[in-house]
Short mmCIF file of C-alpha atoms and ligand atoms in Angstrom, two decimals:
data_model
loop_
_atom_site.label_atom_id
_atom_site.label_comp_id
_atom_site.label_asym_id
_atom_site.label_seq_id
_atom_site.Cartn_x
_atom_site.Cartn_y
_atom_site.Cartn_z
CA MET A 86 -75.27 14.39 -43.51
CA ALA A 87 -74.68 16.23 -40.27
CA LYS A 88 -72.70 14.22 -37.75
CA PRO A 89 -73.24 15.89 -34.39
CA GLY A 90 -70.47 15.11 -31.95
CA PRO A 91 -71.27 13.65 -28.58
CA ALA A 92 -71.87 16.13 -25.77
CA LEU A 93 -68.64 15.07 -24.10
CA PRO A 94 -65.25 15.05 -25.82
CA ARG A 95 -63.54 11.69 -25.79
CA HIS A 96 -60.10 13.26 -25.96
CA ILE A 97 -59.00 16.77 -24.99
CA GLY A 98 -55.72 18.38 -26.02
CA ILE A 99 -54.49 21.26 -23.88
CA ILE A 100 -52.05 24.02 -24.82
CA MET A 101 -50.98 25.14 -21.37
CA ASP A 102 -49.92 28.73 -21.99
CA GLY A 103 -49.37 31.73 -19.74
CA ASN A 104 -47.14 30.34 -17.00
CA GLY A 105 -44.60 33.11 -17.57
CA ARG A 106 -47.18 35.90 -17.58
CA TRP A 107 -48.81 34.46 -14.46
CA ALA A 108 -45.44 34.62 -12.70
CA ARG A 109 -44.54 38.10 -13.97
CA ARG A 110 -47.85 39.48 -12.81
CA ARG A 111 -46.91 38.31 -9.30
CA GLY A 112 -43.30 39.51 -9.47
CA LEU A 113 -42.10 35.89 -9.47
CA ARG A 114 -39.62 33.99 -11.60
CA ARG A 115 -40.95 32.12 -14.63
CA SER A 116 -40.05 28.85 -12.92
CA ALA A 117 -42.66 29.64 -10.26
CA GLY A 118 -45.23 29.84 -13.06
CA HIS A 119 -44.22 26.43 -14.37
CA LYS A 120 -44.41 24.95 -10.86
CA ALA A 121 -47.87 26.42 -10.39
CA GLY A 122 -48.72 24.94 -13.79
CA ILE A 123 -48.18 21.47 -12.36
CA GLN A 124 -50.81 22.10 -9.70
CA ALA A 125 -53.19 23.12 -12.47
CA ILE A 126 -52.51 19.82 -14.25
CA ARG A 127 -53.53 17.93 -11.10
CA ARG A 128 -56.76 19.94 -10.78
CA VAL A 129 -57.67 19.52 -14.42
CA MET A 130 -56.97 15.79 -14.51
CA ASP A 131 -59.18 15.34 -11.50
CA ALA A 132 -61.97 17.49 -12.96
CA ALA A 133 -61.74 15.75 -16.34
CA ASP A 134 -62.02 12.37 -14.70
CA LYS A 135 -65.06 13.47 -12.68
CA ALA A 136 -66.68 14.86 -15.83
CA GLY A 137 -66.14 11.56 -17.65
CA VAL A 138 -63.27 12.57 -19.96
CA HIS A 139 -60.54 9.99 -19.73
CA CYS A 140 -58.05 10.93 -22.41
CA LEU A 141 -55.90 14.06 -22.17
CA THR A 142 -52.91 15.27 -24.15
CA LEU A 143 -50.87 18.06 -22.58
CA TYR A 144 -48.50 20.23 -24.60
CA ALA A 145 -45.60 20.56 -22.17
CA PHE A 146 -42.61 21.37 -24.40
CA SER A 147 -42.49 22.00 -28.12
CA THR A 148 -39.65 21.38 -30.56
CA GLU A 149 -39.37 25.20 -30.67
CA ASN A 150 -39.08 25.61 -26.87
CA TRP A 151 -35.35 24.75 -26.92
CA SER A 152 -34.79 28.37 -28.00
CA ARG A 153 -35.81 29.58 -24.51
CA PRO A 154 -33.03 30.68 -22.13
CA ARG A 155 -30.88 27.72 -21.07
CA GLN A 156 -31.83 28.14 -17.46
CA GLU A 157 -35.54 27.93 -18.21
CA VAL A 158 -35.11 24.85 -20.40
CA ALA A 159 -33.13 23.21 -17.57
CA THR A 160 -35.85 24.11 -15.06
CA LEU A 161 -38.55 22.63 -17.28
CA MET A 162 -36.59 19.41 -17.86
CA ARG A 163 -36.00 19.09 -14.11
CA LEU A 164 -39.70 19.63 -13.48
CA PHE A 165 -40.63 16.91 -15.99
CA GLU A 166 -38.27 14.51 -14.22
CA GLN A 167 -39.50 15.41 -10.74
CA THR A 168 -43.15 15.31 -11.73
CA LEU A 169 -42.86 11.95 -13.45
CA GLN A 170 -41.11 10.50 -10.41
CA ALA A 171 -43.58 12.00 -7.96
CA GLU A 172 -46.81 11.22 -9.81
CA VAL A 173 -46.38 7.86 -11.52
CA ASP A 174 -47.42 5.78 -8.51
CA GLU A 175 -50.69 7.60 -8.00
CA LEU A 176 -51.50 7.69 -11.70
CA HIS A 177 -50.81 3.97 -11.86
CA ARG A 178 -53.05 3.31 -8.84
CA ASN A 179 -55.80 5.25 -10.60
CA GLY A 180 -55.46 3.12 -13.73
CA VAL A 181 -54.01 5.87 -15.91
CA ARG A 182 -51.76 4.94 -18.79
CA ILE A 183 -48.93 7.43 -19.38
CA LYS A 184 -47.33 8.11 -22.70
CA VAL A 185 -44.80 10.75 -23.70
CA ILE A 186 -45.12 11.89 -27.28
CA GLY A 187 -42.40 13.74 -29.17
CA ARG A 188 -38.81 13.19 -30.26
CA ARG A 189 -37.59 11.70 -27.01
CA GLU A 190 -34.13 10.81 -28.30
CA GLN A 191 -33.17 14.47 -27.79
CA LEU A 192 -34.12 14.35 -24.10
CA SER A 193 -31.54 13.54 -21.42
CA THR A 194 -30.82 9.88 -20.80
CA ARG A 195 -32.19 10.27 -17.30
CA LEU A 196 -35.51 11.70 -18.50
CA GLN A 197 -35.76 9.06 -21.23
CA ARG A 198 -35.32 6.33 -18.58
CA LEU A 199 -38.02 7.84 -16.38
CA VAL A 200 -40.35 8.09 -19.35
CA GLU A 201 -39.74 4.48 -20.36
CA ASP A 202 -40.25 3.32 -16.79
CA ALA A 203 -43.54 5.26 -16.46
CA GLU A 204 -44.77 3.97 -19.80
CA GLN A 205 -43.87 0.36 -19.07
CA ARG A 206 -45.39 0.37 -15.60
CA THR A 207 -48.66 1.85 -16.77
CA ALA A 208 -48.86 0.13 -20.18
CA ASP A 209 -51.73 -2.17 -19.23
CA ASN A 210 -53.89 0.51 -17.60
CA SER A 211 -57.10 1.41 -19.34
CA VAL A 212 -59.14 3.67 -17.03
CA GLY A 213 -57.52 6.83 -18.36
CA MET A 214 -54.86 7.98 -20.82
CA LEU A 215 -52.41 10.81 -20.22
CA ASN A 216 -50.20 11.86 -23.12
CA VAL A 217 -47.53 14.38 -22.33
CA ALA A 218 -46.05 16.11 -25.36
CA ILE A 219 -42.36 16.82 -24.73
CA ASN A 220 -40.06 17.93 -27.55
CA TYR A 221 -43.18 17.60 -29.64
CA GLY A 222 -44.01 19.19 -32.96
CA GLY A 223 -46.93 18.21 -35.17
CA ARG A 224 -44.92 18.53 -38.38
CA ALA A 225 -42.06 16.50 -36.92
CA GLU A 226 -44.60 13.85 -35.88
CA ILE A 227 -45.90 13.54 -39.44
CA VAL A 228 -42.36 13.36 -40.82
CA ASP A 229 -41.50 10.66 -38.24
CA GLY A 230 -44.63 8.72 -39.18
CA VAL A 231 -43.79 8.80 -42.90
CA ARG A 232 -40.17 7.83 -42.20
CA GLN A 233 -41.36 4.92 -40.07
CA LEU A 234 -43.65 3.66 -42.81
CA ALA A 235 -40.92 4.06 -45.43
CA SER A 236 -38.39 2.15 -43.38
CA ALA A 237 -40.96 -0.61 -42.83
CA GLY A 238 -41.18 -0.94 -46.61
CA ALA A 239 -44.60 0.69 -47.18
CA ASP A 240 -45.39 1.83 -50.70
CA LEU A 241 -45.69 5.57 -50.04
CA SER A 242 -47.14 6.22 -53.48
CA GLN A 243 -50.26 4.39 -52.21
CA LEU A 244 -50.28 5.97 -48.74
CA GLU A 245 -53.73 6.20 -47.13
CA GLU A 246 -54.80 8.52 -44.33
CA ASP A 247 -55.53 5.64 -41.94
CA GLN A 248 -52.09 4.24 -42.52
CA LEU A 249 -50.40 7.49 -41.62
CA ALA A 250 -52.69 8.03 -38.62
CA GLY A 251 -51.57 4.60 -37.42
CA ALA A 252 -47.93 5.64 -37.62
CA LEU A 253 -48.36 8.79 -35.50
CA TYR A 254 -47.49 8.94 -31.79
CA THR A 255 -51.20 8.85 -30.98
CA ALA A 256 -51.95 5.65 -32.93
CA GLY A 257 -54.98 3.86 -31.52
CA LEU A 258 -56.36 6.89 -29.64
CA PRO A 259 -59.45 8.79 -30.69
CA ASP A 260 -58.66 12.13 -32.33
CA PRO A 261 -59.02 15.05 -29.93
CA ASP A 262 -62.55 16.48 -30.07
CA LEU A 263 -61.56 19.60 -28.19
CA ILE A 264 -58.39 21.66 -27.99
CA ILE A 265 -58.19 24.07 -25.08
CA ARG A 266 -55.69 26.90 -25.16
CA THR A 267 -55.12 29.14 -22.17
CA ALA A 268 -53.71 32.71 -22.07
CA GLY A 269 -55.57 34.04 -25.06
CA GLU A 270 -53.48 33.30 -28.15
CA MET A 271 -55.60 32.17 -31.12
CA ARG A 272 -53.14 29.66 -32.52
CA THR A 273 -52.64 25.90 -32.46
CA SER A 274 -48.82 26.20 -32.49
CA ASN A 275 -47.96 22.93 -34.24
CA PHE A 276 -49.95 20.88 -31.69
CA LEU A 277 -51.66 17.68 -32.93
CA ILE A 278 -52.08 19.30 -36.33
CA TRP A 279 -53.10 16.05 -38.02
CA GLN A 280 -55.30 14.70 -35.24
CA ALA A 281 -57.03 18.02 -34.50
CA ALA A 282 -58.19 18.55 -38.08
CA TYR A 283 -61.84 18.63 -36.92
CA ALA A 284 -61.35 19.47 -33.24
CA GLU A 285 -63.30 22.30 -31.66
CA LEU A 286 -61.07 25.08 -30.34
CA TYR A 287 -61.67 26.73 -27.00
CA VAL A 288 -59.47 29.68 -26.10
CA THR A 289 -59.62 31.35 -22.72
CA GLU A 290 -57.77 34.41 -21.41
CA THR A 291 -57.08 32.59 -18.14
CA TYR A 292 -53.40 31.81 -17.55
CA TRP A 293 -52.67 28.09 -17.20
CA PRO A 294 -51.71 28.21 -13.48
CA ASP A 295 -55.11 29.76 -12.74
CA PHE A 296 -57.03 27.20 -14.79
CA GLY A 297 -59.11 24.94 -12.59
CA ALA A 298 -62.12 22.66 -12.38
CA ASP A 299 -64.59 25.49 -13.07
CA ASP A 300 -62.67 26.53 -16.17
CA LEU A 301 -62.67 22.97 -17.48
CA ARG A 302 -66.41 22.72 -16.84
CA ALA A 303 -66.90 26.01 -18.75
CA ALA A 304 -64.93 24.59 -21.69
CA LEU A 305 -66.99 21.40 -21.65
CA ALA A 306 -70.25 23.37 -21.52
CA ASP A 307 -69.09 25.46 -24.47
CA TYR A 308 -68.13 22.32 -26.38
CA ALA A 309 -71.51 20.71 -25.68
CA GLY A 310 -73.18 23.68 -27.39
CA ARG A 311 -71.16 23.43 -30.60
CA ASP A 312 -72.61 22.01 -33.81
CA ARG A 313 -69.98 19.71 -35.21
CA ARG A 314 -70.33 19.28 -38.91
CA PHE A 315 -67.14 17.52 -39.98
CA GLY A 316 -67.45 19.25 -43.34
CA GLY A 317 -71.13 18.35 -43.78
CA VAL A 318 -74.24 20.52 -43.55
CA LEU A 319 -75.85 21.76 -40.38
CA GLU A 320 -79.10 20.05 -39.48
CA PRO A 321 -81.53 21.39 -36.88
CA ARG A 322 -81.02 19.85 -33.45
C1 FPP B 131 -46.32 27.85 -21.44
O1 FPP B 131 -46.19 29.02 -20.67
C2 FPP B 131 -45.91 26.68 -20.70
C3 FPP B 131 -44.86 25.87 -21.01
C4 FPP B 131 -43.98 26.08 -22.17
C5 FPP B 131 -44.50 24.74 -20.17
C6 FPP B 131 -45.63 23.91 -19.64
C7 FPP B 131 -45.13 23.15 -18.50
C8 FPP B 131 -45.80 22.93 -17.34
C9 FPP B 131 -47.19 23.34 -17.11
C10 FPP B 131 -45.13 22.25 -16.21
C11 FPP B 131 -44.69 20.85 -16.37
C12 FPP B 131 -45.58 19.92 -17.04
C13 FPP B 131 -45.56 18.55 -16.89
C14 FPP B 131 -46.41 17.75 -17.77
C15 FPP B 131 -44.75 17.84 -15.88
P1 FPP B 131 -45.18 30.15 -21.12
O2 FPP B 131 -43.92 29.95 -20.36
O3 FPP B 131 -45.04 30.14 -22.59
O4 FPP B 131 -45.93 31.41 -20.62
P2 FPP B 131 -45.90 32.90 -21.27
O5 FPP B 131 -46.41 32.75 -22.68
O6 FPP B 131 -46.83 33.66 -20.39
O7 FPP B 131 -44.49 33.37 -21.19
#
């Protein structure tokens, strides 16, 4: 039977791409693109909240991004630290729970401490949920989930989907209904590959630093017009 999705996604995943191209187009350093990307995050969080979407997952740094020039990796790590420090208070006041997903043990001790502090302080919030994927890879997440179950003594020969879903970084959250990718590439790049199995994809040419409230509204309008079948048949609306 057709299972039409609700008109509004409960959870949106965002692949924030195009910071570098945005900067190059302006004759700026790539770091300027990443800084402008943070402003876009603020705009989009605000617009999502106003639209009634309260769970976002942002792809900030993949397990593959370590291969970028050392200087750029350092800039990004510094930006994560600064942004966490600068934004936690306001997010907390607004009732947003923060969670960093990914292999955090490879992050600097300083960043790990900031992440733990932000997570602990906001752990009881329930108005909104912000997941930030740092040193994240979807395949690594699945491997980590299986390892966790194995070390807890689970019988992996009887493994069920729900069990594995409960061992992923996103345990307890609804699966993303919508994945937005900016800057035109038609790929999901190892992002939430388990959770996004039935997500709708929305790709825009807009570079992430230019993405704003209107762009989010356009993505939501597009999503609202999709027929979600979850593998079933399409029934007339
Ligand atoms: C992709 O653009 C963007 C990233 C790899 C980094 C995303 C980071 C931010 C938006 C800033 C910090 C975020 C948080 C959550 C504090 P790209 O560099 O791959 O752009 P290009 O493909 O045009 O080169």
